Short mmCIF file of C-alpha atoms in Angstrom, two decimals:
data_model
loop_
_atom_site.label_atom_id
_atom_site.label_comp_id
_atom_site.label_asym_id
_atom_site.label_seq_id
_atom_site.Cartn_x
_atom_site.Cartn_y
_atom_site.Cartn_z
CA MET A 1 15.59 -4.73 -7.33
CA SER A 2 13.94 -5.52 -3.02
CA ASN A 3 11.12 -4.47 -1.27
CA PRO A 4 10.85 -0.71 -1.59
CA PHE A 5 9.17 -0.26 1.66
CA ILE A 6 12.70 -0.33 3.21
CA SER A 7 14.87 1.18 1.00
CA ASP A 8 16.36 4.17 1.55
CA THR A 9 14.66 6.55 -0.05
CA TYR A 10 11.22 4.94 1.55
CA GLN A 11 12.23 4.80 4.68
CA ASP A 12 14.33 8.61 5.05
CA VAL A 13 11.82 10.28 3.11
CA TRP A 14 9.11 9.01 6.03
CA LYS A 15 11.62 9.72 8.68
CA LYS A 16 11.44 13.29 7.35
CA HIS A 17 7.95 13.51 7.74
CA PHE A 18 6.99 12.06 10.73
CA ILE A 19 9.51 11.41 13.29
CA ASP A 20 12.23 13.65 12.12
CA ASN A 21 13.31 14.52 15.70
CA LYS A 22 13.59 10.67 16.84
CA ILE A 23 16.84 8.86 16.62
CA VAL A 24 17.23 6.26 13.69
CA THR A 25 17.71 3.15 15.20
CA SER A 26 19.21 0.13 13.61
CA PHE A 27 20.09 -3.54 14.45
CA ASN A 28 22.59 -6.31 12.59
CA CYS A 29 20.15 -9.23 13.08
CA ILE A 30 17.80 -7.28 10.99
CA THR A 31 19.28 -6.03 7.70
CA LYS A 32 18.25 -2.95 6.41
CA LEU A 33 14.99 -2.17 8.23
CA LYS A 34 15.33 0.91 10.23
CA PHE A 35 13.72 1.30 13.46
CA PHE A 36 12.75 4.61 16.40
CA LYS A 37 12.64 4.09 20.02
CA ASN A 38 9.55 4.78 21.90
CA ASN A 39 9.56 7.60 24.07
CA TRP A 40 9.38 5.88 27.56
CA PHE A 41 9.58 1.69 27.24
CA PRO A 42 12.06 -0.18 25.24
CA LEU A 43 9.84 -0.76 22.35
CA PHE A 44 10.46 -0.31 19.14
CA ILE A 45 8.86 0.79 15.89
CA ASN A 46 9.65 0.44 12.61
CA PHE A 47 10.03 3.30 9.96
CA GLY A 48 6.87 3.68 7.65
CA LYS A 49 4.27 2.04 10.29
CA ASN A 50 1.31 0.79 9.47
CA MET A 51 1.79 3.84 5.92
CA THR A 52 3.64 0.48 3.86
CA ASN A 53 2.36 -1.67 0.95
CA GLY A 54 4.14 -4.21 2.92
CA ILE A 55 7.09 -4.97 5.10
CA THR A 56 9.33 -8.45 4.41
CA TYR A 57 12.82 -9.12 6.66
CA GLN A 58 14.43 -11.51 8.22
CA LEU A 59 16.29 -12.30 11.34
CA ALA A 60 19.51 -13.49 11.20
CA ASN A 61 21.07 -15.82 14.42
CA ASP A 62 22.87 -12.73 16.28
CA VAL A 63 19.93 -11.89 18.18
CA ASP A 64 21.49 -10.39 21.60
CA VAL A 65 20.97 -6.90 20.80
CA LEU A 66 16.97 -7.87 21.34
CA LYS A 67 17.80 -8.74 24.85
CA ASN A 68 15.55 -6.43 27.15
CA LYS A 69 13.82 -5.21 23.73
CA VAL A 70 10.44 -5.24 22.03
CA LEU A 71 10.29 -4.92 18.10
CA LEU A 72 7.51 -4.06 16.74
CA ILE A 73 6.54 -4.43 12.50
CA TYR A 74 3.70 -3.24 10.94
CA ASP A 75 2.10 -4.39 7.55
CA VAL A 76 4.11 -8.11 7.36
CA PRO A 77 2.26 -10.33 4.55
CA SER A 78 0.82 -13.50 6.13
CA TYR A 79 2.91 -15.49 3.53
CA HIS A 80 6.19 -14.12 4.75
CA GLN A 81 7.49 -16.76 6.57
CA ILE A 82 9.98 -15.56 9.15
CA LYS A 83 12.43 -18.30 10.79
CA ILE A 84 13.54 -17.96 14.74
CA ASP A 85 15.79 -19.99 16.64
CA ASP A 86 16.78 -18.57 19.82
CA PRO A 87 14.24 -20.20 21.97
CA ARG A 88 14.12 -16.99 23.98
CA ILE A 89 13.19 -14.73 21.18
CA ARG A 90 9.13 -14.84 20.49
CA LEU A 91 6.94 -13.50 18.42
CA LYS A 92 3.39 -13.11 18.35
CA LYS A 93 1.47 -12.00 14.78
CA ILE A 94 -1.94 -10.72 14.75
CA LYS A 95 -4.16 -9.87 11.57
CA GLN A 96 -4.98 -6.42 10.95
CA TYR A 97 -6.19 -5.90 6.99
CA LYS A 98 -6.94 -8.45 4.25
CA GLY A 99 -4.26 -7.84 1.20
CA TYR A 100 -5.37 -9.67 -2.69
CA SER A 101 -2.93 -10.35 -5.42
CA LEU A 102 -3.05 -11.97 -8.88
CA ASP A 103 -0.73 -13.78 -10.22
CA ILE A 104 -0.49 -12.07 -13.76
CA GLU A 105 2.71 -14.23 -14.78
CA ALA A 106 0.28 -17.12 -15.47
CA TYR A 107 -1.26 -14.90 -18.68
CA GLU A 108 0.11 -13.98 -21.65
CA ASP A 109 -1.37 -11.03 -22.23
CA ILE A 110 -4.21 -9.02 -21.37
CA ASP A 111 -6.91 -10.34 -23.65
CA PHE A 112 -5.53 -13.78 -22.61
CA PHE A 113 -6.27 -12.65 -18.75
CA LEU A 114 -9.49 -11.25 -20.11
CA LYS A 115 -10.73 -14.25 -21.16
CA GLN A 116 -9.62 -16.66 -17.94
CA LYS A 117 -11.37 -14.29 -15.47
CA PHE A 118 -14.22 -13.08 -17.14
CA ASN A 119 -17.59 -13.94 -19.50
CA SER A 120 -18.30 -13.21 -23.14
CA LYS A 121 -20.41 -10.35 -21.58
CA SER A 122 -18.41 -8.93 -18.61
CA ARG A 123 -16.04 -8.49 -21.64
CA GLY A 124 -18.83 -7.15 -24.14
CA LYS A 125 -18.97 -4.23 -20.65
CA PHE A 126 -15.78 -3.09 -20.57
CA ARG A 127 -14.99 -2.99 -24.72
CA ASN A 128 -17.96 -0.81 -24.38
CA TYR A 129 -16.90 1.50 -21.41
CA PHE A 130 -13.08 1.39 -23.69
CA ASN A 131 -15.32 3.05 -26.93
CA LYS A 132 -17.40 5.02 -25.78
CA LEU A 133 -15.23 6.41 -23.57
CA GLU A 134 -12.70 6.54 -27.03
CA LYS A 135 -15.78 8.13 -29.60
CA ASN A 136 -16.93 10.85 -27.19
CA HIS A 137 -13.26 12.21 -25.59
CA SER A 138 -9.50 13.21 -26.74
CA VAL A 139 -8.28 9.47 -25.04
CA SER A 140 -4.69 8.95 -23.92
CA TYR A 141 -3.38 6.10 -21.70
CA ASN A 142 0.10 6.97 -20.52
CA VAL A 143 2.74 4.63 -17.83
CA TYR A 144 5.05 7.55 -16.41
CA ASP A 145 8.77 6.60 -15.01
CA GLU A 146 11.54 7.90 -13.89
CA SER A 147 12.10 9.64 -17.55
CA VAL A 148 8.91 11.90 -16.45
CA SER A 149 10.18 15.71 -15.94
CA TYR A 150 9.52 17.22 -12.66
CA GLU A 151 7.61 19.84 -14.02
CA THR A 152 5.24 16.85 -15.91
CA TYR A 153 5.14 15.16 -11.87
CA LEU A 154 3.64 18.46 -10.40
CA ASP A 155 1.16 18.83 -13.03
CA ILE A 156 0.54 15.42 -12.45
CA MET A 157 0.36 14.96 -8.24
CA LEU A 158 -1.75 18.68 -8.93
CA GLN A 159 -4.43 16.82 -10.67
CA PHE A 160 -3.82 13.32 -8.49
CA LYS A 161 -4.85 15.45 -5.57
CA LEU A 162 -7.86 17.78 -6.72
CA LEU A 163 -9.46 13.50 -7.98
CA LEU A 164 -8.79 12.70 -4.70
CA GLU A 165 -10.14 15.15 -2.94
CA ASN A 166 -13.58 15.42 -5.17
CA ARG A 167 -13.39 11.54 -4.32
CA PHE A 168 -13.84 11.57 -0.71
CA ASP A 169 -16.32 14.46 -0.60
CA ASP A 170 -18.11 12.56 -3.17
CA LEU A 171 -17.97 9.25 -0.48
CA GLY A 172 -18.56 11.72 2.67
CA LEU A 173 -15.48 10.70 4.05
CA GLU A 174 -12.39 11.57 5.43
CA ASN A 175 -9.22 10.38 3.52
CA ASP A 176 -5.58 9.56 5.73
CA ILE A 177 -3.67 9.22 2.32
CA LEU A 178 -4.84 13.61 2.11
CA MET A 179 -4.32 14.02 5.28
CA LYS A 180 -0.68 12.84 4.40
CA TRP A 181 0.01 13.96 0.75
CA SER A 182 3.15 16.19 1.67
CA PHE A 183 5.27 13.07 2.04
CA TYR A 184 3.39 10.90 -1.17
CA HIS A 185 4.22 14.51 -2.87
CA ASP A 186 7.91 14.52 -1.97
CA LEU A 187 7.99 10.20 -2.14
CA THR A 188 6.73 9.51 -5.08
CA TYR A 189 9.24 11.28 -7.47
CA GLN A 190 12.40 9.82 -5.72
CA MET A 191 10.43 6.80 -5.94
CA LEU A 192 9.97 7.52 -9.98
CA LYS A 193 13.96 8.64 -10.37
CA GLU A 194 15.05 5.04 -8.59
CA LYS A 195 12.72 2.82 -10.64
CA ARG A 196 10.49 1.42 -7.37
CA ALA A 197 7.48 3.76 -8.74
CA ILE A 198 5.53 4.01 -11.40
CA LEU A 199 1.81 6.72 -11.79
CA ASN A 200 -0.45 5.09 -14.22
CA THR A 201 -2.89 7.60 -16.14
CA ILE A 202 -5.93 7.85 -18.17
CA CYS A 203 -5.91 11.47 -19.55
CA ILE A 204 -9.09 12.93 -21.15
CA ASP A 205 -9.14 16.16 -23.14
CA ASP A 206 -6.18 17.07 -21.89
CA LYS A 207 -6.80 16.67 -18.32
CA ILE A 208 -6.47 13.53 -15.91
CA GLY A 209 -9.77 11.28 -15.54
CA ALA A 210 -7.85 8.57 -13.99
CA ILE A 211 -4.05 7.72 -12.19
CA SER A 212 -2.71 5.42 -9.52
CA LEU A 213 0.58 4.99 -7.73
CA ALA A 214 1.77 1.78 -8.00
CA PHE A 215 4.97 0.65 -6.25
CA ILE A 216 7.88 -1.70 -7.61
CA SER A 217 9.79 -4.66 -5.82
CA GLU A 218 11.80 -7.54 -8.30
CA SER A 219 8.88 -9.29 -9.20
CA SER A 220 5.69 -7.30 -8.37
CA ILE A 221 3.63 -4.62 -8.69
CA ILE A 222 2.51 -2.74 -5.73
CA GLY A 223 -0.95 -0.83 -6.05
CA ALA A 224 -0.76 1.76 -3.59
CA VAL A 225 -2.66 4.84 -4.61
CA LYS A 226 -6.29 5.31 -6.60
CA ALA A 227 -7.95 7.90 -7.74
CA PHE A 228 -10.75 8.71 -10.61
CA ASP A 229 -12.54 11.88 -11.59
CA ILE A 230 -16.23 11.24 -10.70
CA ASN A 231 -17.64 13.32 -13.40
CA TYR A 232 -17.15 10.54 -16.05
CA LYS A 233 -18.31 7.27 -13.41
CA SER A 234 -20.73 6.15 -16.67
CA TYR A 235 -17.48 4.53 -17.75
CA SER A 236 -16.19 2.78 -14.90
CA LEU A 237 -13.05 4.81 -15.28
CA GLY A 238 -11.81 2.80 -12.09
CA VAL A 239 -11.66 -0.22 -13.66
CA LEU A 240 -10.64 0.95 -17.08
CA GLU A 241 -7.58 2.34 -15.09
CA LEU A 242 -6.75 -0.57 -13.47
CA LEU A 243 -7.04 -3.43 -17.12
CA LYS A 244 -4.48 -0.39 -18.74
CA LEU A 245 -1.95 -1.04 -15.69
CA LEU A 246 -2.72 -4.76 -15.62
CA GLU A 247 -1.16 -4.71 -19.72
CA TRP A 248 1.45 -2.95 -18.84
CA SER A 249 2.23 -5.10 -15.72
CA ILE A 250 1.66 -8.24 -17.91
CA LYS A 251 4.01 -6.66 -20.83
CA SER A 252 6.67 -6.00 -18.08
CA ASN A 253 7.15 -9.41 -17.02
CA TYR A 254 6.10 -9.01 -13.90
CA LYS A 255 5.11 -12.08 -11.72
CA VAL A 256 2.64 -10.47 -9.63
CA PHE A 257 0.11 -7.59 -9.03
CA ASP A 258 -0.42 -6.94 -5.58
CA PHE A 259 -3.53 -5.39 -5.31
CA SER A 260 -2.39 -4.85 -0.77
CA LYS A 261 -4.41 -3.68 1.57
CA GLY A 262 -8.55 -2.61 1.29
CA ASN A 263 -11.35 -4.54 0.87
CA GLN A 264 -13.02 -3.01 -2.01
CA ALA A 265 -15.20 -5.01 -3.64
CA TYR A 266 -13.89 -4.78 -7.41
CA LYS A 267 -11.13 -6.21 -6.12
CA LYS A 268 -12.56 -9.81 -5.80
CA ARG A 269 -13.02 -9.73 -9.15
CA PHE A 270 -9.49 -9.15 -10.52
CA ILE A 271 -7.66 -11.67 -7.58
CA ASP A 272 -6.75 -15.09 -7.65
CA GLN A 273 -5.37 -14.88 -3.83
CA SER A 274 -6.19 -13.51 -0.56
CA TYR A 275 -3.89 -13.13 2.23
CA LEU A 276 -3.62 -11.08 5.88
CA PHE A 277 -1.47 -7.77 6.86
CA ASP A 278 -0.01 -8.62 10.25
CA VAL A 279 1.54 -6.60 12.86
CA HIS A 280 4.89 -8.94 14.28
CA ILE A 281 5.51 -7.96 17.48
CA ILE A 282 9.54 -9.29 18.28
CA TYR A 283 10.33 -9.75 22.52
CA ASP A 284 12.77 -11.27 24.64
CA SER A 285 10.65 -13.84 26.22
CA LYS A 286 12.81 -13.89 29.45
CA SER A 287 12.67 -9.79 29.86
CA LYS A 288 9.42 -9.25 31.94
CA GLY A 289 9.01 -6.27 31.11
CA ALA A 290 9.18 -6.95 27.32
CA ASN A 291 7.16 -9.70 28.07
CA LEU A 292 3.93 -7.23 29.43
CA ILE A 293 4.94 -4.67 26.63
CA ALA A 294 3.83 -7.39 24.06
CA TYR A 295 1.01 -8.43 25.65
CA ILE A 296 -0.49 -5.05 25.49
CA LEU A 297 0.70 -4.59 22.07
CA SER A 298 -1.15 -7.77 21.09
CA ASN A 299 -4.43 -7.01 22.65
CA TYR A 300 -4.17 -3.67 21.86
CA PHE A 301 -3.94 -4.42 18.14
CA LYS A 302 -6.45 -7.26 18.23
CA PHE A 303 -9.16 -4.94 19.71
CA LYS A 304 -8.21 -2.70 17.04
CA GLN A 305 -8.88 -5.46 14.92
CA PHE A 306 -11.94 -6.11 16.67
CA LEU A 307 -13.53 -2.47 15.73
CA ARG A 308 -12.19 -3.01 12.19
CA GLU A 309 -14.20 -6.23 11.75
CA LYS A 310 -17.54 -4.04 13.41
CA ASN A 311 -16.60 -1.54 10.42
CA LEU A 312 -16.49 1.00 12.81
CA ASN A 313 -13.24 2.54 11.33
CA THR A 314 -15.83 3.48 8.27
CA TRP A 315 -18.10 4.92 10.97
CA TYR A 316 -15.12 6.87 12.26
CA TRP A 317 -13.95 8.27 8.84
CA LYS A 318 -17.65 9.26 7.89
CA LEU A 319 -17.65 11.34 11.57
CA ARG A 320 -14.41 13.11 11.21
CA HIS A 321 -15.36 14.54 7.19
CA LYS A 322 -18.03 16.06 8.79
CA LEU A 323 -16.63 17.38 11.44
CA ALA A 324 -13.68 19.11 9.09
#
């Protein structure tokens, strides 16, 4: 099973929701990845743009089709190596976000993981949260996969959306996932059926208290969207849901749990390595037009990263929430 974000399903659903009137372009030197063309320039942008949780690709030797062109590929993990043999074709990499991951292959079970990563005080806190939650409420833990019925799926996604709305209202932030919810709603069921995604839940008194959407590759679980009921903050539900998802991932013999984008503090307690998401700009170095486009794009993304490092993106989402 390859990268879920270059699957036909992911790319086709994304096209339907965001660029339905665009012509699909593919290049025989880049397998599986689809592109659409900019309206004015010989610039081709990958399907999914910055909505994936990591694009991987390879560039074959037959790059003649890239003559006079520029390719823009979002969110390529920095550990993913690209080899370009033709000196005419150049690659610019511009960092954009931090990513985090955990080598779960190193742990035989969740108890061993907790002993290796956390001291006895922290482990005691986790147990107390679980015990308190289960004592005070009727609790069930469920992982929904390809066997989920469509009726159950619809109910889960409705509750998922409500949890996200309440959570971000509480934070005073706008959320781009909610703005694109129809895409996630259409996508997730199909990805579940193709064994490319799971929904992990903690149900409290017959309602979802915490939930996450994760995508699946051959060896990795890739965290994408999380939400929890703010009425249960005292139980640290976000952490409990993560622990149950890690437990399932280890039992299912995955090698890596990829926390993906996002600089949330909780991730740093669980990860064992970090990496960067880069924007890749592939261009024909012998074309003056392609060189100019690549130059403008690289400076644009460098400026975006400068603003991000100054935390102006958080200010932007807070302002959008106030004006909504």
